[in-house]
């Protein structure tokens, strides 16, 4: 049995022991009846978040935006979109969140702006405009085709022709999201100042969007075709983005942004990474640790619900972590179908058990604490551009972005108007109000687990040891700190399993079971899909 010892447990930073909770602001709580969630709505629900037991809220973009990509197309980096409120509402949110010990993390979208951003309007106004080089402009090939074969992450060419100035501009995502030119020092300064604007205001950190795309190969080389069965092929790509993502200079920019964070106390620097393998996460930590505090780890999220596969990923990650680097895990966000749907409803509490008891910083996605599932949206009703642009695919992200289900009243208590995306049909059965009063609900399960995590140092910075020899369906590990000895055991299988842990004294107390069972004695009998957290004596 191999044991991992977290480093620096004496004086952990706040984010090392925190649980993060992502709010997709359009869908959390509407306060004015326009059918779209807003900042006042979040303020109104702070009590819920405190009671839930999370520590930090990450809010997806709330800045002025034409909403071509629902906020990931920013037209003013230093203001709030009126649909969400204004700077005064934001300051109030910050003050009220801080008053109840919640941190606020914003989303920083450095790779691209909106095509309506004044910078881009200036850039496209003429070839000799001072901001021309703030974006990536190239001539057509002699035959009139785009400069190279680069494609957008959402499908189709990464180049859009500008009739007026007779050049193409580059966009890693939608044509409405032109890529900023991070090789231009003026862009770098302007964007660093955006970070300072919010950090000075008191935000506790940023999640940095799509960092992988920040720098493109200088020679604008064609990307090679994808290999069959590869990660990129799975995501609908025809070409492997060899010259468009994860370029060495990109990591330099991560380091420079990090220095801006370091001008302030105790802010957290989180990055949306994208790597084909676990090892790809390493450079995002920096060398030595001057990159992201939390380079989002999506490796479990992309894995099958399988004990052997999950263990292999976790073990590889722990094995290669740089000294002093903290692990983190993500199972859901606004870009991926909900895990209660991906892994099956029967497993959704086990996902939480894993996420909240592994050694690593967890990020939760709003509504997962209720067991929210994907909402089916017919192709003709899709509003996510990715779903619309690739209609034959299941890439559309509307299903996982539907409104939070607060109660059984009209529109689930989310809005008094017409919700911007349809609500789940089962909201009268799956909602906060009902689950709060049910002592065996998924919400009660999450609250109990979050409370246990907070009150047991072994769960956030205790040592971690896998238990070997349990076969394919079971995953078990020990978390230990001082005299605290906890055992987590998850049954990934569809059959009940009896676990005999010879080398451990199974003289235990059940702290929590996904099925709210109480296990005693020296043999553990788990139901199908059951997971437990036990205290060993
Ligand atoms: C990643 C974000 O999470 C996603 O929602 C967005 O569409 C792209 N980056 C582009 O900003
Ligand atoms: Ca609203």
XYZ file of C-alpha atoms and ligand atoms in Angstrom:
549
model
C 0.000 0.000 0.000
C 1.425 3.315 -1.042
C 0.780 6.421 1.029
C 0.731 10.004 -0.206
C 1.429 12.819 2.234
C 0.079 16.277 1.384
C 2.772 18.901 1.670
C 2.526 22.005 3.820
C -0.396 20.835 5.930
C 0.651 22.951 8.908
C -0.465 26.220 7.461
C -2.672 25.517 4.469
C -3.764 28.425 2.267
C -7.502 29.077 2.319
C -8.033 27.614 -1.136
C -6.182 24.407 -0.307
C -8.892 23.343 2.108
C -11.798 25.033 0.335
C -14.702 23.559 -1.589
C -15.516 25.557 -4.731
C -19.031 25.835 -6.145
C -19.651 26.994 -9.706
C -22.670 29.157 -10.395
C -23.823 29.550 -13.978
C -25.357 32.962 -13.287
C -28.091 32.880 -15.927
C -29.512 29.786 -14.274
C -29.144 30.191 -10.533
C -31.817 32.630 -9.368
C -33.759 35.335 -11.177
C -34.763 38.274 -8.981
C -36.651 40.540 -11.412
C -38.836 38.242 -13.480
C -36.973 38.507 -16.798
C -36.327 34.752 -16.772
C -32.550 35.137 -16.422
C -30.614 34.650 -13.208
C -28.807 37.692 -11.821
C -26.489 38.929 -9.065
C -29.331 39.967 -6.767
C -30.599 36.400 -7.150
C -27.253 35.078 -5.933
C -27.337 37.507 -2.999
C -30.807 36.215 -2.118
C -29.445 32.662 -2.043
C -26.257 33.200 -0.053
C -27.888 31.669 3.014
C -28.490 28.494 1.041
C -24.814 28.313 0.053
C -23.650 28.906 3.610
C -25.995 26.199 4.856
C -24.787 23.853 2.114
C -21.251 24.224 3.455
C -19.160 25.408 0.513
C -16.358 27.970 0.821
C -15.992 29.745 -2.511
C -18.283 30.609 -5.398
C -16.984 30.786 -8.954
C -19.371 32.741 -11.154
C -19.211 32.266 -14.944
C -18.886 35.596 -16.864
C -21.154 38.454 -15.763
C -19.603 41.201 -17.912
C -21.257 43.193 -20.707
C -21.638 40.858 -23.652
C -23.809 40.368 -26.728
C -24.208 36.806 -25.369
C -23.226 35.019 -28.573
C -21.565 32.471 -26.248
C -23.615 33.409 -23.175
C -21.055 35.730 -21.641
C -17.822 34.162 -22.928
C -17.838 36.944 -25.532
C -16.976 39.989 -23.424
C -17.545 43.501 -24.795
C -16.339 45.336 -21.666
C -14.030 43.608 -19.203
C -14.536 46.170 -16.427
C -18.283 46.365 -15.970
C -21.323 44.192 -15.265
C -23.915 43.228 -17.881
C -27.198 45.017 -17.020
C -29.014 41.679 -17.189
C -27.010 40.635 -14.121
C -27.005 43.994 -12.278
C -24.332 46.668 -12.089
C -21.089 47.372 -10.255
C -23.019 48.443 -7.189
C -24.892 45.106 -7.089
C -21.584 43.332 -7.572
C -19.938 45.201 -4.685
C -22.899 44.303 -2.518
C -22.598 40.645 -3.480
C -18.912 40.742 -2.630
C -19.509 42.413 0.742
C -22.391 40.130 1.696
C -20.533 37.001 0.603
C -17.457 38.036 2.563
C -19.603 38.788 5.597
C -20.643 35.166 5.625
C -17.154 33.838 4.878
C -17.717 32.982 1.261
C -15.081 33.850 -1.328
C -15.998 35.140 -4.783
C -14.110 33.975 -7.877
C -14.777 35.571 -11.264
C -14.194 34.262 -14.758
C -11.441 35.884 -16.829
C -11.707 35.422 -20.606
C -8.300 36.471 -21.965
C -8.107 34.535 -25.223
C -10.840 36.412 -27.054
C -13.186 39.345 -26.690
C -16.556 39.923 -28.278
C -16.519 41.208 -31.856
C -18.485 44.140 -30.377
C -15.685 45.083 -27.966
C -14.464 48.635 -28.789
C -10.955 47.173 -29.208
C -12.132 44.906 -32.004
C -14.323 47.583 -33.578
C -11.220 49.774 -33.743
C -9.050 46.907 -34.948
C -11.349 46.067 -37.826
C -11.954 49.714 -38.784
C -8.776 49.948 -40.905
C -5.478 48.204 -41.467
C -3.559 51.080 -39.950
C -5.649 51.518 -36.830
C -3.536 51.532 -33.656
C -5.427 48.476 -32.425
C -5.119 46.501 -35.686
C -2.438 44.274 -34.175
C -4.453 43.664 -30.996
C -6.155 40.821 -32.883
C -4.833 38.227 -35.312
C -5.197 39.345 -38.929
C -3.781 37.495 -41.938
C -3.944 37.751 -45.685
C -5.774 35.231 -47.782
C -3.782 32.574 -49.642
C -3.200 33.411 -53.315
C -6.138 31.167 -54.276
C -8.450 33.178 -52.042
C -8.713 30.515 -49.313
C -8.074 31.134 -45.565
C -4.466 31.513 -44.353
C -4.247 27.913 -43.106
C -6.388 24.922 -42.059
C -7.024 25.970 -38.458
C -10.510 25.234 -37.197
C -12.673 26.617 -34.435
C -13.288 24.582 -31.272
C -16.963 24.752 -32.176
C -16.415 23.431 -35.717
C -15.821 25.236 -39.029
C -12.857 27.427 -39.989
C -11.034 29.523 -37.387
C -10.863 32.381 -39.917
C -13.517 34.906 -40.853
C -13.146 37.243 -43.802
C -13.438 40.969 -43.243
C -14.749 42.557 -46.418
C -13.824 46.111 -45.499
C -10.126 45.572 -44.757
C -9.695 42.518 -47.018
C -8.082 40.225 -44.433
C -9.091 37.267 -42.298
C -9.244 37.428 -38.491
C -8.709 34.402 -36.328
C -11.110 32.972 -33.742
C -10.562 29.806 -31.709
C -14.302 29.759 -30.959
C -17.173 31.663 -32.647
C -16.632 34.369 -35.304
C -18.197 36.631 -32.651
C -15.185 35.829 -30.403
C -12.063 37.151 -32.203
C -8.805 36.029 -30.555
C -6.714 38.735 -28.946
C -3.084 38.865 -30.009
C -1.125 38.023 -26.859
C 2.140 38.525 -28.754
C 1.382 42.257 -28.614
C 2.661 43.748 -25.293
C -0.111 46.369 -25.265
C -2.691 43.589 -25.129
C -0.817 41.940 -22.283
C -0.760 45.192 -20.286
C -4.409 45.959 -20.949
C -5.497 42.490 -19.880
C -3.310 42.500 -16.768
C -4.979 45.776 -15.833
C -8.372 44.078 -16.151
C -7.251 41.564 -13.535
C -6.065 44.388 -11.285
C -9.376 46.214 -11.663
C -11.276 43.305 -10.085
C -8.592 42.147 -7.666
C -8.446 45.690 -6.241
C -12.222 45.588 -5.866
C -11.752 42.589 -3.626
C -12.474 39.478 -5.702
C -10.738 36.448 -4.270
C -9.422 35.092 -7.529
C -10.147 34.146 -11.095
C -10.850 31.074 -13.115
C -9.064 31.772 -16.388
C -10.914 30.652 -19.498
C -9.558 28.707 -22.476
C -5.939 29.420 -21.588
C -4.776 26.621 -23.881
C -5.575 28.766 -26.940
C -3.805 31.933 -25.785
C -0.783 31.696 -28.090
C -0.654 30.296 -31.606
C 2.431 29.072 -33.430
C 4.304 32.001 -34.917
C 4.670 30.378 -38.334
C 0.938 29.701 -38.691
C 1.638 26.097 -39.747
C -1.193 23.817 -40.832
C -2.421 21.451 -38.112
C -2.053 17.711 -38.844
C -5.113 15.457 -39.246
C -6.382 13.883 -35.989
C -5.528 10.307 -35.194
C -8.450 7.904 -35.132
C -9.729 7.389 -31.575
C -7.788 10.369 -30.190
C -9.074 12.836 -27.593
C -9.453 15.556 -30.224
C -11.328 13.323 -32.614
C -13.784 12.507 -29.834
C -14.519 16.231 -29.563
C -15.352 16.507 -33.226
C -12.006 17.819 -34.528
C -10.690 17.013 -37.964
C -7.237 18.330 -37.149
C -5.076 17.923 -34.077
C -4.566 21.475 -32.741
C -0.794 21.039 -32.546
C -0.018 24.626 -33.519
C -2.986 26.307 -31.880
C -3.032 25.046 -28.274
C -0.636 24.637 -25.357
C 2.267 26.463 -27.036
C 5.349 26.995 -24.801
C 4.869 30.790 -24.760
C 1.381 30.247 -23.353
C 2.882 28.895 -20.132
C 5.028 32.040 -19.933
C 1.835 34.089 -19.938
C 0.340 31.941 -17.181
C 3.409 32.843 -15.129
C 3.085 36.560 -15.912
C -0.607 36.598 -14.988
C 0.341 34.836 -11.790
C 2.642 37.713 -10.914
C -0.347 40.046 -11.134
C -2.196 37.858 -8.629
C 0.866 37.979 -6.399
C 0.555 41.773 -6.169
C -2.411 41.024 -3.895
C -2.761 38.869 -0.790
C -4.271 35.412 -0.802
C -5.913 35.378 -4.229
C -6.402 32.119 -6.053
C -5.328 31.538 -9.652
C -7.374 28.833 -11.341
C -6.918 27.754 -14.933
C -9.175 26.005 -17.386
C -6.654 23.542 -18.760
C -7.007 21.074 -21.510
C -4.630 18.196 -21.769
C -4.718 14.847 -23.437
C -3.098 13.100 -20.472
C -2.506 13.602 -16.745
C 1.130 14.565 -17.314
C -0.063 17.491 -19.406
C -1.298 19.144 -16.207
C 2.218 19.520 -14.827
C 3.411 22.564 -16.784
C 0.266 24.421 -15.725
C 1.499 24.287 -12.110
C 4.572 26.202 -13.208
C 8.172 25.661 -12.390
C 8.448 25.945 -9.495
C 4.761 26.502 -8.702
C 4.555 29.880 -10.405
C 1.581 28.949 -12.598
C -1.901 27.997 -11.478
C -2.765 27.230 -7.875
C -5.553 25.102 -9.299
C -5.033 23.888 -12.866
C -8.434 22.316 -13.356
C -8.111 18.562 -13.599
C -10.794 17.171 -15.904
C -9.287 13.715 -16.184
C -11.857 11.960 -13.988
C -14.668 13.866 -15.656
C -13.655 12.377 -19.012
C -13.198 8.859 -17.603
C -15.771 6.086 -17.504
C -17.435 5.217 -14.209
C -15.034 2.392 -13.529
C -13.031 1.774 -10.366
C -9.890 0.549 -12.123
C -9.773 3.435 -14.580
C -10.469 6.044 -11.897
C -7.799 4.617 -9.611
C -5.211 4.604 -12.389
C -5.849 8.285 -13.118
C -5.794 9.336 -9.467
C -2.624 7.380 -8.792
C -0.804 8.746 -11.820
C -1.791 12.281 -10.828
C -0.613 11.912 -7.230
C 2.606 10.297 -8.460
C 3.601 13.173 -10.710
C 2.357 16.147 -8.673
C 5.130 18.663 -8.164
C 6.292 19.091 -4.575
C 4.007 21.619 -2.906
C 1.429 21.408 -5.711
C -2.121 20.622 -4.665
C -4.319 18.196 -6.531
C -7.832 19.102 -7.612
C -10.744 17.306 -9.211
C -13.755 18.365 -11.261
C -16.707 16.187 -12.269
C -19.084 18.719 -13.749
C -19.358 22.191 -15.243
C -21.333 24.199 -17.794
C -19.557 22.536 -20.722
C -20.225 18.870 -20.010
C -23.360 16.811 -19.544
C -24.382 16.326 -15.912
C -22.808 13.315 -14.223
C -26.139 12.056 -12.901
C -26.910 11.525 -16.600
C -23.445 10.473 -17.792
C -22.847 7.914 -15.033
C -26.456 7.066 -14.291
C -28.602 8.280 -11.464
C -27.693 5.269 -9.333
C -24.112 6.554 -9.091
C -24.598 10.265 -8.558
C -24.038 10.228 -4.791
C -20.945 8.079 -5.177
C -19.487 10.759 -7.464
C -19.872 13.243 -4.611
C -18.376 10.752 -2.160
C -15.316 10.420 -4.370
C -14.969 14.118 -5.175
C -15.292 15.225 -1.553
C -13.081 12.592 0.080
C -10.158 12.340 -2.345
C -7.023 14.276 -1.537
C -7.653 17.308 -3.715
C -9.611 20.515 -4.035
C -13.154 19.819 -5.243
C -15.220 22.042 -7.541
C -18.966 21.428 -7.501
C -21.414 22.514 -10.190
C -24.704 24.125 -9.108
C -27.601 21.682 -8.932
C -25.456 18.557 -8.761
C -26.167 18.618 -5.033
C -29.801 17.847 -5.904
C -28.898 15.140 -8.397
C -29.998 17.368 -11.284
C -29.892 15.585 -14.621
C -29.542 16.793 -18.206
C -32.710 18.267 -19.628
C -33.439 17.050 -23.144
C -33.636 19.965 -25.589
C -34.801 19.130 -29.140
C -32.399 20.225 -31.901
C -34.741 22.972 -33.132
C -34.869 24.490 -29.636
C -31.121 24.512 -29.003
C -29.668 27.894 -28.104
C -26.054 26.978 -27.347
C -24.046 27.901 -30.468
C -21.965 24.717 -30.279
C -25.131 22.594 -30.322
C -26.500 24.658 -33.195
C -23.274 24.633 -35.243
C -22.886 20.865 -34.980
C -26.539 19.753 -35.057
C -25.723 16.097 -35.644
C -23.666 15.961 -32.427
C -24.503 15.821 -28.762
C -21.997 18.607 -27.977
C -24.698 21.190 -27.223
C -24.468 22.443 -23.630
C -28.050 23.556 -22.987
C -28.964 20.287 -21.188
C -26.557 20.966 -18.306
C -27.352 24.696 -18.004
C -31.035 24.596 -17.088
C -32.391 26.610 -14.138
C -31.775 25.636 -10.545
C -34.700 23.804 -8.985
C -35.552 25.596 -5.754
C -39.070 24.366 -4.971
C -42.201 22.799 -6.451
C -43.886 26.116 -7.289
C -44.273 27.499 -10.816
C -40.880 27.528 -12.589
C -39.272 25.867 -9.572
C -38.962 29.179 -7.738
C -36.286 30.200 -10.255
C -38.280 32.972 -11.925
C -41.705 34.520 -12.008
C -41.225 35.060 -15.758
C -40.354 32.725 -18.599
C -37.112 30.852 -17.915
C -34.408 31.386 -20.575
C -33.944 27.602 -20.818
C -36.621 25.034 -20.016
C -36.797 23.610 -16.519
C -36.414 19.911 -15.845
C -39.787 18.237 -15.956
C -39.126 16.550 -12.617
C -38.569 19.783 -10.662
C -41.638 19.176 -8.509
C -39.901 16.038 -7.217
C -36.263 17.193 -7.357
C -35.854 20.553 -5.633
C -34.124 22.255 -2.718
C -37.189 22.773 -0.528
C -38.274 19.133 -0.629
C -34.785 17.777 -0.221
C -34.041 19.996 2.775
C -36.893 18.393 4.660
C -35.967 14.850 3.629
C -33.269 13.380 5.845
C -32.235 10.885 3.171
C -32.175 13.180 0.145
C -29.195 13.875 -2.088
C -29.031 17.414 -0.700
C -28.921 16.060 2.862
C -26.212 13.670 1.709
C -24.125 16.558 0.303
C -24.649 18.753 3.349
C -23.603 15.945 5.661
C -20.566 15.151 3.555
C -19.505 18.787 3.297
C -19.877 19.147 7.035
C -17.823 15.995 7.635
C -15.162 17.256 5.262
C -14.945 20.542 7.092
C -14.813 18.964 10.533
C -12.312 16.218 9.637
C -8.863 17.531 8.715
C -8.064 13.984 7.528
C -10.398 14.625 4.593
C -8.795 17.753 3.295
C -5.157 17.417 4.148
C -4.706 13.978 5.676
C -2.514 11.326 4.131
C -4.008 9.159 1.413
C -3.538 5.402 0.983
C -5.261 3.175 -1.578
C -6.382 -0.211 -0.289
C -5.123 -2.889 -2.690
C -6.552 -6.177 -3.874
C -10.268 -5.378 -3.978
C -11.002 -6.400 -7.572
C -12.535 -4.389 -10.367
C -15.667 -2.880 -8.880
C -14.388 -1.541 -5.592
C -12.278 1.469 -4.803
C -11.172 2.056 -1.212
C -8.744 4.402 0.467
C -7.686 5.551 3.891
C -7.452 9.184 4.930
C -5.475 9.757 8.092
C -4.447 12.750 10.182
C -3.236 12.451 13.762
C -5.548 10.003 15.481
C -8.224 10.390 12.795
C -8.511 7.277 10.582
C -11.165 7.317 7.904
C -11.929 4.708 5.292
C -13.812 5.411 2.077
C -15.136 2.483 0.094
C -17.065 2.826 -3.176
C -18.905 0.070 -4.967
C -18.862 0.983 -8.660
C -20.608 -2.264 -9.531
C -24.189 -3.198 -10.181
C -24.090 -6.066 -7.650
C -23.863 -6.053 -3.840
C -20.321 -6.679 -2.604
C -18.896 -7.950 0.622
C -15.596 -6.439 1.565
C -13.208 -8.129 3.920
C -10.371 -5.848 4.729
C -8.037 -8.279 6.438
C -5.332 -5.895 7.358
C -7.681 -3.242 8.749
C -9.626 -3.531 11.923
C -13.110 -3.002 10.715
C -14.248 -1.826 14.038
C -15.939 1.139 12.601
C -18.537 3.769 12.842
C -20.424 4.772 9.710
C -20.113 8.491 9.170
C -22.113 8.434 5.945
C -23.450 6.035 3.357
C -24.914 6.975 -0.023
C -27.820 4.733 0.992
C -27.930 6.035 4.562
C -27.109 2.516 5.801
C -25.294 1.989 9.084
C -22.475 -0.550 8.798
C -21.046 -2.249 11.833
C -18.971 -5.332 12.564
C -15.877 -6.585 10.820
C -17.270 -7.242 7.347
C -18.601 -4.548 5.095
C -21.620 -5.453 2.964
C -22.207 -2.807 0.344
C -25.284 -2.641 -1.808
C -24.937 -2.111 -5.547
C -23.721 1.489 -6.187
C -23.270 2.101 -2.463
C -20.373 4.128 -1.084
C -19.444 4.665 2.521
C -17.316 6.868 4.690
C -16.275 5.083 7.865
C -14.393 6.115 10.931
C -11.988 3.417 12.070
C -11.233 2.983 15.718
C -14.522 27.558 -22.174
C -15.818 27.909 -21.507
O -15.979 27.118 -20.354
C -16.897 27.677 -22.537
O -18.176 27.744 -21.986
C -16.703 28.701 -23.632
O -17.631 28.456 -24.670
C -15.289 28.647 -24.201
N -14.265 28.512 -23.195
C -14.984 29.890 -24.971
O -14.827 30.973 -24.102
Ca -33.085 38.535 -13.900
